[in-house]
mmCIF file of C-alpha atoms in Angstrom:
data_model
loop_
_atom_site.group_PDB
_atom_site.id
_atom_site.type_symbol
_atom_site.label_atom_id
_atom_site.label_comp_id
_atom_site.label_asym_id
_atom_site.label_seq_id
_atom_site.Cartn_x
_atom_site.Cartn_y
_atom_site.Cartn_z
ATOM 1 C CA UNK A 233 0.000 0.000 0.000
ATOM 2 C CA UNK A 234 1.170 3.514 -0.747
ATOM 3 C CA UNK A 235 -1.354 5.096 2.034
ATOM 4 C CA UNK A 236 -1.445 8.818 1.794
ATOM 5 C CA UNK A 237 -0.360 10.196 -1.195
ATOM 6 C CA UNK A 238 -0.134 14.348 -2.276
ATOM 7 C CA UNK A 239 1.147 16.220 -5.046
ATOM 8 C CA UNK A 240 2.695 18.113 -5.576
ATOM 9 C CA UNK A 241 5.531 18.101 -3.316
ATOM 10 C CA UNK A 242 5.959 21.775 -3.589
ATOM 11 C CA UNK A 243 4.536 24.670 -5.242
ATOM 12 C CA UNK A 244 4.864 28.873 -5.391
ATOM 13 C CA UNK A 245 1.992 30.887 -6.370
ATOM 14 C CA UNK A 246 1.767 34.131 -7.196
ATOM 15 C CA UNK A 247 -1.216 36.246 -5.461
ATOM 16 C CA UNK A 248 -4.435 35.514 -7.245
ATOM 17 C CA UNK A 249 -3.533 32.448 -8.401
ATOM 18 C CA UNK A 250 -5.693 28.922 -7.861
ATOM 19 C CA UNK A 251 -4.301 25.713 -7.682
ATOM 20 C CA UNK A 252 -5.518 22.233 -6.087
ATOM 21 C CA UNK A 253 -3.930 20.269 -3.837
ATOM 22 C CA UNK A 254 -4.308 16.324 -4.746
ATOM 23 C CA UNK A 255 -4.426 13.927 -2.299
ATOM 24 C CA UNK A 256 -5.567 10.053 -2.452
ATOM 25 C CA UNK A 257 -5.473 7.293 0.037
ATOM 26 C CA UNK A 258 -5.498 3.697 -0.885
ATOM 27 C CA UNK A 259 -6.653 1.956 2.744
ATOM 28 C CA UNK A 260 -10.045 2.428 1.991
ATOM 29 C CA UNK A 261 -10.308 4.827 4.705
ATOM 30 C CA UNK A 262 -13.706 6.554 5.074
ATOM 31 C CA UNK A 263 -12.448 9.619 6.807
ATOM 32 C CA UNK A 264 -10.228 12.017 5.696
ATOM 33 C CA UNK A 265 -9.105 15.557 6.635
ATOM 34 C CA UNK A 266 -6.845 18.905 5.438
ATOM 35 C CA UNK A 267 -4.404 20.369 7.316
ATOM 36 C CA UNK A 268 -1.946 23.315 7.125
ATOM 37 C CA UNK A 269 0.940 23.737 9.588
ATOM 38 C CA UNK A 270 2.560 27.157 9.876
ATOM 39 C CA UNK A 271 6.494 27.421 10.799
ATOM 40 C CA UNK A 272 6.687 26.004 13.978
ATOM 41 C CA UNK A 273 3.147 25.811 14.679
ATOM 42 C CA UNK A 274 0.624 23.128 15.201
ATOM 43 C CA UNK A 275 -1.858 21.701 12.524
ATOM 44 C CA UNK A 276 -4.605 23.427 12.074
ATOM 45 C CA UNK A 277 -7.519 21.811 10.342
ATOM 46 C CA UNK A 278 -9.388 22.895 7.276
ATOM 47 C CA UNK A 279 -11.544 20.502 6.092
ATOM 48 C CA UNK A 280 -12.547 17.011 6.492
ATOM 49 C CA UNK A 281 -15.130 14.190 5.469
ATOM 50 C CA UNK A 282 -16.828 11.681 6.981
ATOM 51 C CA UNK A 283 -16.785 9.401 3.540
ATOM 52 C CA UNK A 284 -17.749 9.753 -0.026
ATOM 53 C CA UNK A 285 -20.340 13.149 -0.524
ATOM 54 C CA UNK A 286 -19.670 13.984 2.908
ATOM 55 C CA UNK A 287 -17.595 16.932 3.738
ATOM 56 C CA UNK A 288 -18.016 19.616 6.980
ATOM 57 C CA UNK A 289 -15.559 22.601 7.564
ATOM 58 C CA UNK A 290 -13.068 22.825 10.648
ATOM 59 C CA UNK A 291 -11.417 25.502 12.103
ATOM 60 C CA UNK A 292 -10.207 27.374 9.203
ATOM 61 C CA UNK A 293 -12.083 26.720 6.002
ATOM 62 C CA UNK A 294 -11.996 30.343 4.259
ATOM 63 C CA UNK A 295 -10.066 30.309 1.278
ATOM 64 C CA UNK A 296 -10.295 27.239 0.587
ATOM 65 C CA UNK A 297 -13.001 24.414 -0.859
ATOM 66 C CA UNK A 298 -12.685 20.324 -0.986
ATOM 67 C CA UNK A 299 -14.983 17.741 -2.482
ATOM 68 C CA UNK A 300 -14.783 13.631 -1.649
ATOM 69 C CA UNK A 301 -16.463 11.776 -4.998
ATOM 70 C CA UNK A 302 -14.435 8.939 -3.906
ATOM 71 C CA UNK A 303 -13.449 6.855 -1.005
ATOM 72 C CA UNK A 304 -9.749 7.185 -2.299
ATOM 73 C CA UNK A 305 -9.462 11.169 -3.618
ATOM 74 C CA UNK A 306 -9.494 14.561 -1.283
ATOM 75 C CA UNK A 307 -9.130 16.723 -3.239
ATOM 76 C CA UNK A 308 -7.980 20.591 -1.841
ATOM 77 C CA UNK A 309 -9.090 23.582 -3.851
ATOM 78 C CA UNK A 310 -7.081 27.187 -3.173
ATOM 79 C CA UNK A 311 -9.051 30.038 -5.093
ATOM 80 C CA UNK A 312 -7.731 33.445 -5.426
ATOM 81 C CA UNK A 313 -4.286 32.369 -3.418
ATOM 82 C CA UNK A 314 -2.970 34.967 -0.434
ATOM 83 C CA UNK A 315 0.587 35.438 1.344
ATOM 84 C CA UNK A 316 -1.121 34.331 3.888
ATOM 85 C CA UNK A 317 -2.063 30.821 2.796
ATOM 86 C CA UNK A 318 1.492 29.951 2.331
ATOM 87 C CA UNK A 319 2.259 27.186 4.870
ATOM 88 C CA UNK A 320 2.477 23.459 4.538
ATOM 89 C CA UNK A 321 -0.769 21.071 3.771
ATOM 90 C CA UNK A 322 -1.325 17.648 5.072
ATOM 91 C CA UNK A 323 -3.793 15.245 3.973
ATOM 92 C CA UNK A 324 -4.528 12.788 6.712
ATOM 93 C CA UNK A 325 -6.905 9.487 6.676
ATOM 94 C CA UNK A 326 -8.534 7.173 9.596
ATOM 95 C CA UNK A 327 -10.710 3.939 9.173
ATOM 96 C CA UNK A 328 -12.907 4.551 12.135
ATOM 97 C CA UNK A 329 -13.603 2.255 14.698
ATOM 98 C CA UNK A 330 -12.357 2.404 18.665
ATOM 99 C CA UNK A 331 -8.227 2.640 17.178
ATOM 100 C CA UNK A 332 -8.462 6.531 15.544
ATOM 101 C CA UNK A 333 -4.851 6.535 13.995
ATOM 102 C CA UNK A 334 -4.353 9.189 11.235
ATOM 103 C CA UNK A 335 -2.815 8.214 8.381
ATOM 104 C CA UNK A 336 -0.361 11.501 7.096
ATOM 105 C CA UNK A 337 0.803 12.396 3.477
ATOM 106 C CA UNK A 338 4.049 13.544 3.151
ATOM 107 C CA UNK A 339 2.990 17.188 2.821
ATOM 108 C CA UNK A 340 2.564 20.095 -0.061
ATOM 109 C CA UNK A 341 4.332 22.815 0.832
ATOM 110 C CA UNK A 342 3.194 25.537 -0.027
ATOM 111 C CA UNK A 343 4.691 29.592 -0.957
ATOM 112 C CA UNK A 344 2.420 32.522 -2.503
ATOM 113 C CA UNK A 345 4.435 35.537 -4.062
ATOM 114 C CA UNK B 230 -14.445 25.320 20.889
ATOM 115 C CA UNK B 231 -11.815 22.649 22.189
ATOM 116 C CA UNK B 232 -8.397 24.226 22.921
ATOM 117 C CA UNK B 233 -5.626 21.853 23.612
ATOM 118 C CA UNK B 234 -1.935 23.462 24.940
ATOM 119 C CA UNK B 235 1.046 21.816 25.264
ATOM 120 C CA UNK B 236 4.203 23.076 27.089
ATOM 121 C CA UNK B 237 7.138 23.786 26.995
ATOM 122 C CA UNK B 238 7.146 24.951 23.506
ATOM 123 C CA UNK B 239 10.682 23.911 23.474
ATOM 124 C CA UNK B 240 13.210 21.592 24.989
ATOM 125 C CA UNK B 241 16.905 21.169 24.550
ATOM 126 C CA UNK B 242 18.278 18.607 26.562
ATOM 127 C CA UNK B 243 21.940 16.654 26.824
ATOM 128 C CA UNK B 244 21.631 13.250 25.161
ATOM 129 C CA UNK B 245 20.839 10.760 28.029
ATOM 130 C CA UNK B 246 18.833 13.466 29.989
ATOM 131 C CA UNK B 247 15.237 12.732 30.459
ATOM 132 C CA UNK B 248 12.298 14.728 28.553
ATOM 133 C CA UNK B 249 8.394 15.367 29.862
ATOM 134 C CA UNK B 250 5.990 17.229 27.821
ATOM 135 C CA UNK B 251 2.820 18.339 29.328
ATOM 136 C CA UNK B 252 -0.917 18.001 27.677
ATOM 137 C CA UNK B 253 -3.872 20.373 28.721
ATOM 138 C CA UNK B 254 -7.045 20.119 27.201
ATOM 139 C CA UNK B 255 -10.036 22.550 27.979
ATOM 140 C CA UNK B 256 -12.529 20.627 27.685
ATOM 141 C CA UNK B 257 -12.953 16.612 28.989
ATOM 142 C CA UNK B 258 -11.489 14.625 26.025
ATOM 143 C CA UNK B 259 -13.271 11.164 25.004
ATOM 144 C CA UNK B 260 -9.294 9.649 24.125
ATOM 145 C CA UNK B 261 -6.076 11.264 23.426
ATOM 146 C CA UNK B 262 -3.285 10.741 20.851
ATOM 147 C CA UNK B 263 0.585 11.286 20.321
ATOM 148 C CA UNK B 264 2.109 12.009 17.152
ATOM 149 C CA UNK B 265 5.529 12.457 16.291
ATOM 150 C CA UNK B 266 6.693 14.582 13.386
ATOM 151 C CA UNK B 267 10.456 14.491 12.278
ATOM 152 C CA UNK B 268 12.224 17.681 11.234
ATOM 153 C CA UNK B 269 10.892 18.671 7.367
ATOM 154 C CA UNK B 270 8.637 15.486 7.882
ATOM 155 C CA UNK B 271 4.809 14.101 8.539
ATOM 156 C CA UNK B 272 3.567 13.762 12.018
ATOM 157 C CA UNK B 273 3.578 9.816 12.487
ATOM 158 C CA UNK B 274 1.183 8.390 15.721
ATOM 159 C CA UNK B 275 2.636 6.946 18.359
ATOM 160 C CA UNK B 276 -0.343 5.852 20.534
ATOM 161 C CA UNK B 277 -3.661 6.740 22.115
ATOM 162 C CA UNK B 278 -4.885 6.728 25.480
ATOM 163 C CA UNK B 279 -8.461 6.078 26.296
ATOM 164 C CA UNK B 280 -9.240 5.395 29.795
ATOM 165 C CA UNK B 281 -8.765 8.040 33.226
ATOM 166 C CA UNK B 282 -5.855 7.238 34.868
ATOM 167 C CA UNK B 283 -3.935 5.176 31.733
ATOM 168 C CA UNK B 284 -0.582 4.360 31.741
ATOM 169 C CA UNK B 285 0.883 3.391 28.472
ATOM 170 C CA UNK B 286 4.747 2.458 27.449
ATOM 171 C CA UNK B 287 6.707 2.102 24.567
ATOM 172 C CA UNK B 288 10.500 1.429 25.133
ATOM 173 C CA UNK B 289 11.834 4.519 26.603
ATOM 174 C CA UNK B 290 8.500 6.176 26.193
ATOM 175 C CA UNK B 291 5.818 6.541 29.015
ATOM 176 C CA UNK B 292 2.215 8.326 28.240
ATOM 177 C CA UNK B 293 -0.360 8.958 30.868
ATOM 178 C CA UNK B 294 -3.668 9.753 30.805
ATOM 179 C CA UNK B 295 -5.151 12.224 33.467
ATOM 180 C CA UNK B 296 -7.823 11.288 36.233
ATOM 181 C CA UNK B 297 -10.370 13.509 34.625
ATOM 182 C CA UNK B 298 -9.294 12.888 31.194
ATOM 183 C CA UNK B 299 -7.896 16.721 30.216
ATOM 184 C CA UNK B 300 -4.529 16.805 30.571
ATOM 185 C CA UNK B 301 -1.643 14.325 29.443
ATOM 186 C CA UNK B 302 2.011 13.623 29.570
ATOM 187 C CA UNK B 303 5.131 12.066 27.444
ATOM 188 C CA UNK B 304 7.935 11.561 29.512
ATOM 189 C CA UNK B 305 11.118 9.774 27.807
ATOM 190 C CA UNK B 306 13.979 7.968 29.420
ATOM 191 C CA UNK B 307 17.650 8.906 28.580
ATOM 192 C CA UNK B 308 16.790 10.486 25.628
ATOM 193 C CA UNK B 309 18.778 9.596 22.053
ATOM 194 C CA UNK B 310 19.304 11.651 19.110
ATOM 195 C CA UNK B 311 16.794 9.621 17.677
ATOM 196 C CA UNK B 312 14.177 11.324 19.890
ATOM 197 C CA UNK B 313 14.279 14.449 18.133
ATOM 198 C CA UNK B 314 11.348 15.995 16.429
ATOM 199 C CA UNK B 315 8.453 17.635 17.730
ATOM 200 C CA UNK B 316 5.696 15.895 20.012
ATOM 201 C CA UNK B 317 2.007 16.834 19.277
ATOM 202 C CA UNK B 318 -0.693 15.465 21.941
ATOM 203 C CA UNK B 319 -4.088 15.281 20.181
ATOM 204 C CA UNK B 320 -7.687 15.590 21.518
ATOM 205 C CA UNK B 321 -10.876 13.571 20.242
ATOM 206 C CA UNK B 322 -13.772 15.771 19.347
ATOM 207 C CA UNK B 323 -16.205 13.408 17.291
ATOM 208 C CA UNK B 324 -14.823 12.670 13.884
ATOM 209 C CA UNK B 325 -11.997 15.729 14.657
ATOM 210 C CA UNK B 326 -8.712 15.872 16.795
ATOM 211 C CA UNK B 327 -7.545 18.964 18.043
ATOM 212 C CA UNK B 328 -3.605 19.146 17.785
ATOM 213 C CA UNK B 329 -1.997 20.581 20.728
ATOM 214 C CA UNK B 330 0.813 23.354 20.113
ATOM 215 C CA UNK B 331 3.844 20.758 19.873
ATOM 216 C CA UNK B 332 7.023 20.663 21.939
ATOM 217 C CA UNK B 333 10.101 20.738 19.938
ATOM 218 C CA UNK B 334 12.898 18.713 21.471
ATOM 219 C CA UNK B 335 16.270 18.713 20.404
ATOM 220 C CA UNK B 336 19.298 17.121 21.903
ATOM 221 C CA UNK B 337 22.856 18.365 22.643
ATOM 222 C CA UNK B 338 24.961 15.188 21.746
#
């Protein structure tokens, strides 16, 4: 199994710009969820879902949008891109069930101009 | 909404010293997690602790679970240069954790 998978590794956007973050999970997990992480900060999350249709907002959505048409793909969606959306995004998964481990990507990270 | 701190924000400790990070949650968690993220890498779980009072160990690694099931702790044994990275404890909301702040520990060789 791969797990979590993103791409890209890293991009640079200028202001304005939109771009979308890929990310695909091959555990059949039904949950996954969008982080960023600022320099030496903790994650912060953006969006998640609860499975396939299903997605709810977290702490900081704005700025960003996500859809879930499969069990495997997350996809992020950055529209009109700011300085201060330049961070690094993880894409994490979890099966569900009584052991909640989250699966992490290796990360996009992430620089607007 | 759920807040969950963590201090110290940093540690730098001789290699062989011992190293405690502290969890506080504001709000009564239902279980709590422990990630690990490598410099430039991907936070990695370590383990989660579900019941008041739980004491769990890995190795040099020892997690505990408070009484009223808000605060936490990591506490490792004659640390190694392998240790270093930053901790993150993580609170169970539903289907979301809430990542603590993170201690970063680093070690003197």
């Amino acid at each position: 199994n791969a797990g979590v998978t993103q791409t890209p590794k890293f991009r640079i956007l200028k202001i304005g710009q939109s771009m979308t973050l890929q990310c695909a999970q091959d555990m059949n997990h039904n949950y996954m969820y969008w982080y960023r992480q600022d320099p030496g900060m903790g994650l912060k999350l953006i969006y998640y879902s609860v499975g396939a249709g299903i997605t709810d907002k977290g702490e900081v959505p704005n700025g960003y949008n996500v859809s879930r048409s499969t069990t495997e793909d997350f996809p992020l969606r950055l529209e009109l891109a700011a300085p201060s959306q330049t961070s690094v995004y993880f894409c994490a998964s979890r099966r569900g069930g009584p052991l909640n481990e989250q699966f992490f990507g290796p990360g996009t990270r992430l620089t607007v101009l | 909404g759920q807040q969950v701190m963590q201090i110290p924000q940093y540690q730098h400790v001789q290699e062989g010293e011992d190293f405690t990070t502290y969890c506080n949650s504001s709000t009564t968690l239902s279980n709590i997690q422990w990630y690990k993220q490598r410099p430039g890498g991907h936070p990695v779980f370590l383990i989660q602790l579900v019941k008041s009072g739980e004491v769990k160990k890995q190795k040099r690694l020892t997690f505990q679970f408070g009484e009223a099931k808000k605060n936490s702790s990591l506490h490792i044994t004659a640390t190694q240069t392998t240790d270093v990275g930053t901790y993150f404890c993580a609170g169970r909301g539903n289907e979301k954790l809430t990542f603590g702040t993170g201690t970063r520990l680093t070690i003197i060789p």
